[in-house]
Short mmCIF file of C-alpha atoms in Angstrom, two decimals:
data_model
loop_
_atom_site.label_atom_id
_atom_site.label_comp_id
_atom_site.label_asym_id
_atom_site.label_seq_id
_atom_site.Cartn_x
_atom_site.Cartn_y
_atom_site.Cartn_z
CA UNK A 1 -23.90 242.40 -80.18
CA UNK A 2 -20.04 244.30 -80.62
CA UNK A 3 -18.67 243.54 -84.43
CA UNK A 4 -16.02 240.95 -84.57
CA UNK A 5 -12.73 241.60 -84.76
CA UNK A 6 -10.32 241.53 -87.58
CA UNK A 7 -8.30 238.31 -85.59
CA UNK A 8 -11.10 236.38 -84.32
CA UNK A 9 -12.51 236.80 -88.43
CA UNK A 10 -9.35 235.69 -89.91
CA UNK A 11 -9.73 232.32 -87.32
CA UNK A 12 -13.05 232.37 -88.32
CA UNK A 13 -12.39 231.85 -92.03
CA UNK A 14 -9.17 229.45 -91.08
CA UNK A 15 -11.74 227.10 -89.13
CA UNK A 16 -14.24 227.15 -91.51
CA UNK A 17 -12.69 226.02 -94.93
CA UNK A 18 -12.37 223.38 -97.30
CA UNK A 19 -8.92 222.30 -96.12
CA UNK A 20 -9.57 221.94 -92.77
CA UNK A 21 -12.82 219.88 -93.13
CA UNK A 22 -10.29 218.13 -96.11
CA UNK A 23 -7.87 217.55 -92.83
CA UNK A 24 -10.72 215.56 -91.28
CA UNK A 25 -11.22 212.62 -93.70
CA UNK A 26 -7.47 212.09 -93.49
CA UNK A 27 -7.19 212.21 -90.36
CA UNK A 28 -10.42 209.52 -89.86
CA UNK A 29 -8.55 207.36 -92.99
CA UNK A 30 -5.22 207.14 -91.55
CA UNK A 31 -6.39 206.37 -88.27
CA UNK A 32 -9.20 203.55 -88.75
CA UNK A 33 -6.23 201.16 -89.84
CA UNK A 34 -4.14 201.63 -86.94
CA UNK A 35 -6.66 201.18 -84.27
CA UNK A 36 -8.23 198.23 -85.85
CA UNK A 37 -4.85 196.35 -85.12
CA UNK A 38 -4.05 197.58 -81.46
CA UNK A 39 -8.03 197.36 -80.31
CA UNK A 40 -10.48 195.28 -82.56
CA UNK A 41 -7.78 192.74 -83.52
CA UNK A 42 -6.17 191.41 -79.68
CA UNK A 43 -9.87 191.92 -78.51
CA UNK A 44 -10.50 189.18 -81.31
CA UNK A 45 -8.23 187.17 -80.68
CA UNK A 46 -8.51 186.82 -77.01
CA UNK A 47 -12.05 186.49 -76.96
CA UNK A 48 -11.28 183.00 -79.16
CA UNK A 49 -8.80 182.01 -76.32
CA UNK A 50 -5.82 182.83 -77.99
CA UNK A 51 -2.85 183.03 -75.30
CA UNK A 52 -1.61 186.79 -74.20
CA UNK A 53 1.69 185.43 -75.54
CA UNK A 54 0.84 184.80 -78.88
CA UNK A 55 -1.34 188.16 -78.95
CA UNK A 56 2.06 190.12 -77.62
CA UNK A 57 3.55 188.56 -80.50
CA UNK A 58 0.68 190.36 -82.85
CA UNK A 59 2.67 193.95 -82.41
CA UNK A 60 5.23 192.62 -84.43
CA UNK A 61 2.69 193.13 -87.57
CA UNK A 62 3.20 196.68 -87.45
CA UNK A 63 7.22 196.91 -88.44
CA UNK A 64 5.35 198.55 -91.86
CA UNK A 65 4.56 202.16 -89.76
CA UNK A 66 8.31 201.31 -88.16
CA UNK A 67 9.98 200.62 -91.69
CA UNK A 68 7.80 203.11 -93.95
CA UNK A 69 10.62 205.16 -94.24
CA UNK A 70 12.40 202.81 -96.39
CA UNK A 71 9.65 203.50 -99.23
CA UNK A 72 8.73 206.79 -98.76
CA UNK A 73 11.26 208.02 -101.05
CA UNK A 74 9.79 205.44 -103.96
CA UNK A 75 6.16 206.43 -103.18
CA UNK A 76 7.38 210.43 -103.63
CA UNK A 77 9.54 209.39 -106.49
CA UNK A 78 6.65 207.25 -108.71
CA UNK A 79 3.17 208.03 -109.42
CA UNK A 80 0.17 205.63 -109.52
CA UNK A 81 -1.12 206.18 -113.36
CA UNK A 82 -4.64 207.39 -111.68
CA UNK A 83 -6.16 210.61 -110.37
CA UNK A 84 -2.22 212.44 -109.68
CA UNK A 85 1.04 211.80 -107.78
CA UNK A 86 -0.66 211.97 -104.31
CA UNK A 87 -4.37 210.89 -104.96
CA UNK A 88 -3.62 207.56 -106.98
CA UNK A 89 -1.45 206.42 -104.01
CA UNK A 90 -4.45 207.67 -101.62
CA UNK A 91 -6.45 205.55 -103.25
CA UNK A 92 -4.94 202.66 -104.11
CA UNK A 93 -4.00 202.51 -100.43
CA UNK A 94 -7.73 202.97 -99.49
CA UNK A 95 -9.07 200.64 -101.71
CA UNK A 96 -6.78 197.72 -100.59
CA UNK A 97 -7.35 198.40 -97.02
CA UNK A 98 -11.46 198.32 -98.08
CA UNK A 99 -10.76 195.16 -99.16
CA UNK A 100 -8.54 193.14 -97.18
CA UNK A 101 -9.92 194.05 -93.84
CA UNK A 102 -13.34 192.00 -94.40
CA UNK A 103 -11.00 188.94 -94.77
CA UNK A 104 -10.12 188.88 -91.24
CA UNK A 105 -13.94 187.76 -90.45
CA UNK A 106 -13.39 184.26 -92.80
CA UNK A 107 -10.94 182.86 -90.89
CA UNK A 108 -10.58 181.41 -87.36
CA UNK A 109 -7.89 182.16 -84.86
CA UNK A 110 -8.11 178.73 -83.59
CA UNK A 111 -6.88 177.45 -87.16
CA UNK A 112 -5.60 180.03 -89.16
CA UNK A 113 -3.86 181.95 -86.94
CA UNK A 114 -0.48 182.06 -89.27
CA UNK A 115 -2.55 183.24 -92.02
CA UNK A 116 -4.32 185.82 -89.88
CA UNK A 117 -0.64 187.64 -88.69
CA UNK A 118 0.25 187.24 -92.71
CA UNK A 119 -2.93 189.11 -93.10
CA UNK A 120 -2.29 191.23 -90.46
CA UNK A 121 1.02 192.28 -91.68
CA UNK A 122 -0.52 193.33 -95.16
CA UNK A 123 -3.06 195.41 -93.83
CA UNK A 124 -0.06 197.09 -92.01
CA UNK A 125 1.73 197.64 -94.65
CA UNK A 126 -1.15 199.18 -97.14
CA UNK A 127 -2.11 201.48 -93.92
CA UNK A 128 1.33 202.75 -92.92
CA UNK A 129 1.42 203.55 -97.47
CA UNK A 130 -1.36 205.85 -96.95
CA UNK A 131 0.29 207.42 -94.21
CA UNK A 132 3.20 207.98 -96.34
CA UNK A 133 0.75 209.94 -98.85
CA UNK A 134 -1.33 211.55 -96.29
CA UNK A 135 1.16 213.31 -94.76
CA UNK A 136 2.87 214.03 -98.03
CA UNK A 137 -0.70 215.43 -99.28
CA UNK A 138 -1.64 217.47 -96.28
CA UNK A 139 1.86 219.37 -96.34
CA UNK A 140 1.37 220.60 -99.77
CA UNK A 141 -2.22 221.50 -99.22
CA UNK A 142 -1.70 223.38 -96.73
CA UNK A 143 -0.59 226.67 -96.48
CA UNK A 144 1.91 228.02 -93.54
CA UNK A 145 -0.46 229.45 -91.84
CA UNK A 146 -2.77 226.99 -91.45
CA UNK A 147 -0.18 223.93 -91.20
CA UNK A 148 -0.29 224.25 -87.14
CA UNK A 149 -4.65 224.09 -86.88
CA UNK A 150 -4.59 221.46 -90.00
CA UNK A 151 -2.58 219.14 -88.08
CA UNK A 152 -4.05 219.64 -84.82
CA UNK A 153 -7.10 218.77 -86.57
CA UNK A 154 -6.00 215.61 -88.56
CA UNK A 155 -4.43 214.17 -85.19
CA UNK A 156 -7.73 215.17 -83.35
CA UNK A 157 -9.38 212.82 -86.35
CA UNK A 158 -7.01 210.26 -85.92
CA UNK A 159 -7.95 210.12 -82.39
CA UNK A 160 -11.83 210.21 -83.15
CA UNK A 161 -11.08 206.82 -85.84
CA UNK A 162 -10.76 205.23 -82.44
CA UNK A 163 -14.41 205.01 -81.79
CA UNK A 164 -14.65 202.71 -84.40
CA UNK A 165 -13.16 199.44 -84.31
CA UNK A 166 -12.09 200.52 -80.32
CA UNK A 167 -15.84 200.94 -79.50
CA UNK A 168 -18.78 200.51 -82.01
CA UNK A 169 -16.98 197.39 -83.65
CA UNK A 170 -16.77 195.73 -80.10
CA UNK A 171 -20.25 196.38 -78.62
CA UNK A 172 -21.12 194.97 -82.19
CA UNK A 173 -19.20 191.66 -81.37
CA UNK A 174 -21.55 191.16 -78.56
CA UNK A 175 -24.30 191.17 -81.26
CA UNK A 176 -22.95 189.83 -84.39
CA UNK A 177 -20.82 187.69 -86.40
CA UNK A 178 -16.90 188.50 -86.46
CA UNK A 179 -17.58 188.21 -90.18
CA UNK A 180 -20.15 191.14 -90.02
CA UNK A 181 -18.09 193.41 -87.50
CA UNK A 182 -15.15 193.56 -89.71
CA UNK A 183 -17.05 194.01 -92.21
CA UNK A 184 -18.74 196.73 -90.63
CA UNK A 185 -15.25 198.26 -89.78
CA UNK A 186 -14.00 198.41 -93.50
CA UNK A 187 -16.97 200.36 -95.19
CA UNK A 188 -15.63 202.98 -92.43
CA UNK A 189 -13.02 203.54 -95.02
CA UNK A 190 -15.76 204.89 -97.83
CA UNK A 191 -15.69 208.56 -96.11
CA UNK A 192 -11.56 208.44 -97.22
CA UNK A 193 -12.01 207.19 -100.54
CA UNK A 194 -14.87 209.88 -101.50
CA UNK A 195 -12.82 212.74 -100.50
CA UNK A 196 -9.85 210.94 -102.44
CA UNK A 197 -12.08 211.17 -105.96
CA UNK A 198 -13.71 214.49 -104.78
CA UNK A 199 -10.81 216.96 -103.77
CA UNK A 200 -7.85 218.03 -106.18
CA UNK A 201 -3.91 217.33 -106.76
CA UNK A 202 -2.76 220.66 -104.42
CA UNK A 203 -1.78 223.21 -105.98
CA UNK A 204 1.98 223.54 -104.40
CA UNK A 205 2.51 219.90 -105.15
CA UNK A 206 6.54 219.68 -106.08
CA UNK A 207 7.83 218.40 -109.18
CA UNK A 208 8.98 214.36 -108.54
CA UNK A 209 12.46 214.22 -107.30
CA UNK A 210 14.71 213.48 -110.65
CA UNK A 211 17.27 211.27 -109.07
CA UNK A 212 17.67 208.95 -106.12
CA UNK A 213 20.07 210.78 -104.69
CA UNK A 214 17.49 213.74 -104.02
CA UNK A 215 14.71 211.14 -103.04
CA UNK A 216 16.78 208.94 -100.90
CA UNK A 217 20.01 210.50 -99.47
CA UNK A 218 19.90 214.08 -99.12
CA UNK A 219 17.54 214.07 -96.18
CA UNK A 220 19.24 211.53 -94.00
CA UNK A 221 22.46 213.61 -94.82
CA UNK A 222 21.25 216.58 -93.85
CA UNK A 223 20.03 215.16 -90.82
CA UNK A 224 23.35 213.19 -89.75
CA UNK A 225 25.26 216.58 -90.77
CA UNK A 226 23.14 219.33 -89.27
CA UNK A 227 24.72 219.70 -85.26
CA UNK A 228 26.99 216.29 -85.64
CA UNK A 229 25.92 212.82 -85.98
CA UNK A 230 26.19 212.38 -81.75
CA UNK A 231 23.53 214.76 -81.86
CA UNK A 232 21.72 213.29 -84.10
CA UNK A 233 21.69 209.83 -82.15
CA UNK A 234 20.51 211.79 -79.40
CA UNK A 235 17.66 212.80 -80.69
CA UNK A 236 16.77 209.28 -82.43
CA UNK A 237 17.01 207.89 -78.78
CA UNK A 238 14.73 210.84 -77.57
CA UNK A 239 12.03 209.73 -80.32
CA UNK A 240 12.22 205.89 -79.52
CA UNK A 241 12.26 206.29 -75.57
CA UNK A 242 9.77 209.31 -74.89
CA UNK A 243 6.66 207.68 -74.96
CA UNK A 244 8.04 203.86 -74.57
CA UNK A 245 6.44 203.48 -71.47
CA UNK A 246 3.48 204.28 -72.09
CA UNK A 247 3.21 202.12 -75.59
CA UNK A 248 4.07 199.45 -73.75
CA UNK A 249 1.45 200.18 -71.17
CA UNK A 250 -1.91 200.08 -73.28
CA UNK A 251 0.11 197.05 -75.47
CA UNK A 252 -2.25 194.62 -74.23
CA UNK A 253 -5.24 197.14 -72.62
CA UNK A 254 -8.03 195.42 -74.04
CA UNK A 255 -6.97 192.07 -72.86
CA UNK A 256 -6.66 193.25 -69.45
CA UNK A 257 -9.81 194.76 -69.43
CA UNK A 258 -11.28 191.15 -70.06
CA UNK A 259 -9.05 189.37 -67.76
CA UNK A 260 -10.12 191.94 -65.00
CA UNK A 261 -13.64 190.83 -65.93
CA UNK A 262 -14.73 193.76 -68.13
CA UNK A 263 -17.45 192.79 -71.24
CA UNK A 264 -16.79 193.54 -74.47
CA UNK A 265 -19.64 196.02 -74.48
CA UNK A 266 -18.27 197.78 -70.95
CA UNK A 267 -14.78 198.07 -72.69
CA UNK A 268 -16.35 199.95 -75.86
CA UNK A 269 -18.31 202.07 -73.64
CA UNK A 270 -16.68 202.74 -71.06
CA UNK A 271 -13.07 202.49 -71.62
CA UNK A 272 -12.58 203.69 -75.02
CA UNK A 273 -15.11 206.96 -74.50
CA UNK A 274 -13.33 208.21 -71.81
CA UNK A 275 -9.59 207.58 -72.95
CA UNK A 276 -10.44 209.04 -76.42
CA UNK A 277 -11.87 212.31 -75.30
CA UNK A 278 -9.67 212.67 -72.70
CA UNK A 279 -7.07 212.61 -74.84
CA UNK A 280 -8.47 214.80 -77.23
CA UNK A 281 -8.94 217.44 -74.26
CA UNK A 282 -5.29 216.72 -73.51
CA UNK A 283 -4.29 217.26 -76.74
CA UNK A 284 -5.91 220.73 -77.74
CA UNK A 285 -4.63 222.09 -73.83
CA UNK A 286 -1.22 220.73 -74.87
CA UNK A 287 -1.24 223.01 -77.91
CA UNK A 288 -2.55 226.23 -76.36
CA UNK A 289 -0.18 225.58 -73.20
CA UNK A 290 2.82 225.37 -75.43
CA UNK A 291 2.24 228.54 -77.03
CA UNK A 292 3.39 229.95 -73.43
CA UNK A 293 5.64 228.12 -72.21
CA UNK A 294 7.19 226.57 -75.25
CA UNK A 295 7.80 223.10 -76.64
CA UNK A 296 10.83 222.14 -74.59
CA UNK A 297 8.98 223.14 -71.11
CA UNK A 298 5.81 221.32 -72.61
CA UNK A 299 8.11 218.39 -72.98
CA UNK A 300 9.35 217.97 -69.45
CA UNK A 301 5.49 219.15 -67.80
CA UNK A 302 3.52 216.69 -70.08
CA UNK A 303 6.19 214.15 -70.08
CA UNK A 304 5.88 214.00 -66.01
CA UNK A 305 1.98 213.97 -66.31
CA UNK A 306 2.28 210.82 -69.04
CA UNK A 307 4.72 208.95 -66.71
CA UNK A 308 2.60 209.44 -63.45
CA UNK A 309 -0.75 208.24 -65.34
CA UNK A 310 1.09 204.71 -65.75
CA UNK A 311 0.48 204.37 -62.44
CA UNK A 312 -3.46 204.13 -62.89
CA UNK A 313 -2.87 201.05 -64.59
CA UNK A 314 -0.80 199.61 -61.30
CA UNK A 315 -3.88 201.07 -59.35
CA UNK A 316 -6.19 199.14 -61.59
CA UNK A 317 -4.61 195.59 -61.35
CA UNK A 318 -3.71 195.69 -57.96
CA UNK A 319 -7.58 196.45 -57.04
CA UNK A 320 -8.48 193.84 -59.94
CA UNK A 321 -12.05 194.09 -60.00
CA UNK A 322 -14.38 195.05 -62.90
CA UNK A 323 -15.64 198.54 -60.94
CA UNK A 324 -16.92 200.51 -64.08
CA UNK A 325 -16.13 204.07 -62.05
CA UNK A 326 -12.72 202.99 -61.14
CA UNK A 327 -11.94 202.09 -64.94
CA UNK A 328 -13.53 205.36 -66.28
CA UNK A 329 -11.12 207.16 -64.11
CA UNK A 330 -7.86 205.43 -64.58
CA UNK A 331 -8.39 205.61 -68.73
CA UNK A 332 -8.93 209.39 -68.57
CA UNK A 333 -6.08 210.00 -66.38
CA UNK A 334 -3.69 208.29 -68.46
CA UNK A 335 -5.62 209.29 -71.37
CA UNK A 336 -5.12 212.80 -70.69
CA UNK A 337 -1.20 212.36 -69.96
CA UNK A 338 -0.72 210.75 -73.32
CA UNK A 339 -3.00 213.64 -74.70
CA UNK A 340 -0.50 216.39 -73.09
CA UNK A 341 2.78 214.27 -73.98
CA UNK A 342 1.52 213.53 -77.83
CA UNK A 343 1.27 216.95 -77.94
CA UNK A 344 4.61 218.28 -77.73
CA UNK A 345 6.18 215.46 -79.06
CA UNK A 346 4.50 215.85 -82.15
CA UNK A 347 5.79 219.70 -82.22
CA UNK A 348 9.06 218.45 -81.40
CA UNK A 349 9.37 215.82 -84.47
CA UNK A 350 7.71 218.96 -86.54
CA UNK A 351 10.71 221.00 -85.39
CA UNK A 352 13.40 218.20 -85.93
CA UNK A 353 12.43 218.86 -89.65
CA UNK A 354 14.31 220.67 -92.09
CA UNK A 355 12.07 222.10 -94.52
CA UNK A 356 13.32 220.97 -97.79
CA UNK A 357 12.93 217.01 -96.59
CA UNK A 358 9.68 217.33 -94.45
CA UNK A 359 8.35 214.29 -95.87
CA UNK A 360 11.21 211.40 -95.61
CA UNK A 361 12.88 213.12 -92.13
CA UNK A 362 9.05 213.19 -91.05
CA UNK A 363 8.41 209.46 -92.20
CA UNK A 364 11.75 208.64 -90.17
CA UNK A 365 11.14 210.36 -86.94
CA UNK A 366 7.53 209.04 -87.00
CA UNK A 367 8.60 205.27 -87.57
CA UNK A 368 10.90 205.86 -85.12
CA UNK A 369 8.43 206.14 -82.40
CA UNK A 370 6.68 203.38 -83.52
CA UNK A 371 9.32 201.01 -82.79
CA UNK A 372 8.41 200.61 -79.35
CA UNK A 373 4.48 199.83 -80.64
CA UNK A 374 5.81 197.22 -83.19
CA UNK A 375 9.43 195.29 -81.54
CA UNK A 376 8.91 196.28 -78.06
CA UNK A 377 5.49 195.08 -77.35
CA UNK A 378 6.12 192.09 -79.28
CA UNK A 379 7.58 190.33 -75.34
CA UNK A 380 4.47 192.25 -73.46
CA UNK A 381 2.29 188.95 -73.24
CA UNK A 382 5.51 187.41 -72.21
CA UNK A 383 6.19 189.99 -69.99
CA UNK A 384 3.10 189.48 -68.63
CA UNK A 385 3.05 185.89 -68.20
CA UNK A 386 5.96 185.92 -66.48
CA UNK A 387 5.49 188.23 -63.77
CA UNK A 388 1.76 189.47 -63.74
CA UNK A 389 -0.37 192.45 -64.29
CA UNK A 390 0.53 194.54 -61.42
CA UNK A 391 4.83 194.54 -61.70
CA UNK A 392 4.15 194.89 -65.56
CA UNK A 393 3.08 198.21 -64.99
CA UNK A 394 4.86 199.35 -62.52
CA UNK A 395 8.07 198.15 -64.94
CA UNK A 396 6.49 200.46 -68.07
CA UNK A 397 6.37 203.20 -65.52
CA UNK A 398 10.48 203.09 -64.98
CA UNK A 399 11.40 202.69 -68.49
CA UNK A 400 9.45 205.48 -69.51
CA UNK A 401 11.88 207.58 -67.14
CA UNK A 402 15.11 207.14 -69.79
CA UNK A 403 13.41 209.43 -72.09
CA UNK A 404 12.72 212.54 -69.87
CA UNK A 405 16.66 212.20 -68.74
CA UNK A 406 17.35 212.78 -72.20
CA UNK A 407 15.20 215.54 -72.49
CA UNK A 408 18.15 217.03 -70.53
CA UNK A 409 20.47 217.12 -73.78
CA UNK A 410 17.57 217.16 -76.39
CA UNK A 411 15.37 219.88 -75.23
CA UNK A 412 16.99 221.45 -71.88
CA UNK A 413 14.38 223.68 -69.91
CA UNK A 414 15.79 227.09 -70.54
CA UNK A 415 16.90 226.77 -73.95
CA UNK A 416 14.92 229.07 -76.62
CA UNK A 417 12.40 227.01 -78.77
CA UNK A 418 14.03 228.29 -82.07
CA UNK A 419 17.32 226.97 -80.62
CA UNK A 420 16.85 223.23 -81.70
CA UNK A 421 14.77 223.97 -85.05
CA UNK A 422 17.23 223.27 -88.57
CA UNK A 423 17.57 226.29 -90.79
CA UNK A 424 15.46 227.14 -93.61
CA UNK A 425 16.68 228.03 -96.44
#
């Protein structure tokens, strides 16, 4: 057997190491939240009869992952009296999620439906917290070298999180209580909180900022000041319309899967499965493809790819039959386009970053894109309602075509990838 090389030793030792399998838990943590709103929570509430309306108006509960921005400065400016700066927010975030999730299961939909969106809106708000922290954490643990394969790993965890309340937790409705599946769902969250209390503050953790001017207003000044503040707006509409198709296009998946006349335990199997490793595969070909071609080319390519897949969705409604093949199909497709267009939209928020403000220009950009998740898909039931499954999607397919006409201004085919990045200092 030939002796390894010095390269494919150094990846060796990159893959294999603390941080990385660190990268993993946070990635599964920050995740598990998230998914248990968009999949275990309209599944819920539609198998209790609650109108697509009403569930529509259920994305409005996650203005917290739009809005963290707001607090991101206080949460890198104070420090929980517990564990360090970045752990005692980790875990205070954890714990409270731990805990309120299990509450869902004690009320009914039927009756408490107000007090279930209040809920809602409070798991929200401790999740999108922790993602504050997480990504604040995961910057300072790791090193340059390994920041590209620790986030590619994190996301790929994210992704994985899925399987939980977007699979297991629904085949387990079929079988159990909603009191037990949710509970189920939260002691998911014990992995996160043991590698909270077992790894260390990092190292390269900065000093707190010392006044709210450094905390609050120096990266959104930078930012406004860097190419011009029309610039600037440019690339805020770029981050809010890239993907807004496609948000709006899986809004409501689980309830169409039903009303299509999909079980709960042929959604968790079939559906979820394919669209989550499918756009894992997506992802991971994304990243290698970019290193060739670049982010900006990766942007138009994938972004075509993501706004074809819509389509499947059309495909699927117009056919509207529960055909388990036909469902498989359609989820990997689009699955794998919103794989390839995460991707390098993820690089290009990275590269929108100047390095002194990573975490609040990061927190911005990211809550950005969630707009569309949270205000947007608040009128999908409506949307819906009004004019049926079939011209719903083929509308998500043309407004996802604003954003690649932008990409025009924002990212232009030809121009260098260092071209758009801010300057270090």
């Amino acid at each position: 057997m030939p002796p390894m090389t010095e390269s494919r030793i150094g990846w060796r030792k990159t893959l294999i190491n603390r941080r990385m399998l660190i990268c993993v838990f946070t990635g599964f943590s920050s995740g598990l939240p998230l998914y248990l709103l968009l999949n275990l929570l309209p599944a819920w509430l539609r198998s209790e009869q609650v109108d697509l309306r009403s569930i529509g108006l259920f994305a409005l509960i996650q203005l917290p992952f739009t809005w963290k921005f707001l607090w991101s400065p206080l949460v890198d400016r104070y420090a929980v009296p517990l564990l360090g700066r970045r752990r005692g927010w980790m875990l205070a975030t954890q714990l409270l999620l731990l805990l309120s999730i299990p509450l869902f299961g004690a009320l009914s939909p039927r009756l408490d439906l107000w007090t279930i969106a209040y809920l809602a809106a409070a798991v929200a708000f401790f999740a999108a917290t922790q993602d504050i922290v997480l990504d604040a954490y995961r910057r300072e643990l790791l090193p340059e070298a390994e920041l590209g394969l620790g986030n590619s790993i994190h996301v790929q965890a994210y992704r994985i999180s899925s399987l939980v309340p977007g699979a297991l937790s629904l085949i387990l409705a079929d079988l159990l209580p909603w009191q037990t599946v949710f509970t189920v769902t939260a002691l998911f969250m014990l992995p996160g909180i043991a590698n909270t209390l077992l790894v260390s503050e990092p190292n390269s953790s900065r000093a707190a900022p010392r006044t709210l001017t450094e905390a609050v207003v120096e990266p959104f000044r930078e930012f406004l000041t860097r190419s011009g503040v029309a610039e600037a707006i440019l690339v805020l509409a770029f981050i809010f319309l890239y993907k807004l198709g496609d948000s709006m296009a899986t809004a409501l998946a689980t309830p169409f899967y039903l009303d299509i006349g999909f079980s709960m335990s042929e959604i968790g199997l079939i559906a979820k499965n394919a669209g989550l490793w499918a756009s894992v595969i997506g992802g991971l070909l994304g990243g290698l493809w970019m290193l060739k071609i670049g982010i900006n080319r990766g942007l138009w390519l994938f972004g075509v790819v993501q706004v074809v897949s819509i389509l499947g969705f059309a495909w699927l409604a117009y056919v509207h039959r529960p055909d388990r093949v036909l469902l498989a199909v359609v989820i990997a497709i689009e699955a794998l386009g919103v794989g390839l267009g995460t991707a390098a939209f993820t690089a290009f928020i990275a590269r929108a970053t100047d390095p002194r403000y990573t975490a609040t220009q990061f927190a911005l950009f990211t809550s950005l894109a969630s707009v569309p998740r949270s205000l947007v898909n608040a009128s999908t039931g409506w949307i819906v309602e009004q004019t049926g499954w079939f011209a719903f999607f083929i509308l998500c397919t043309l407004l996802a075509l604003p954003g690649m006409a932008l990409l025009l201004r924002v990212a232009p085919w030809n121009e260098p990838a260092q071209a758009a990045a801010p300057a270090s200092e």
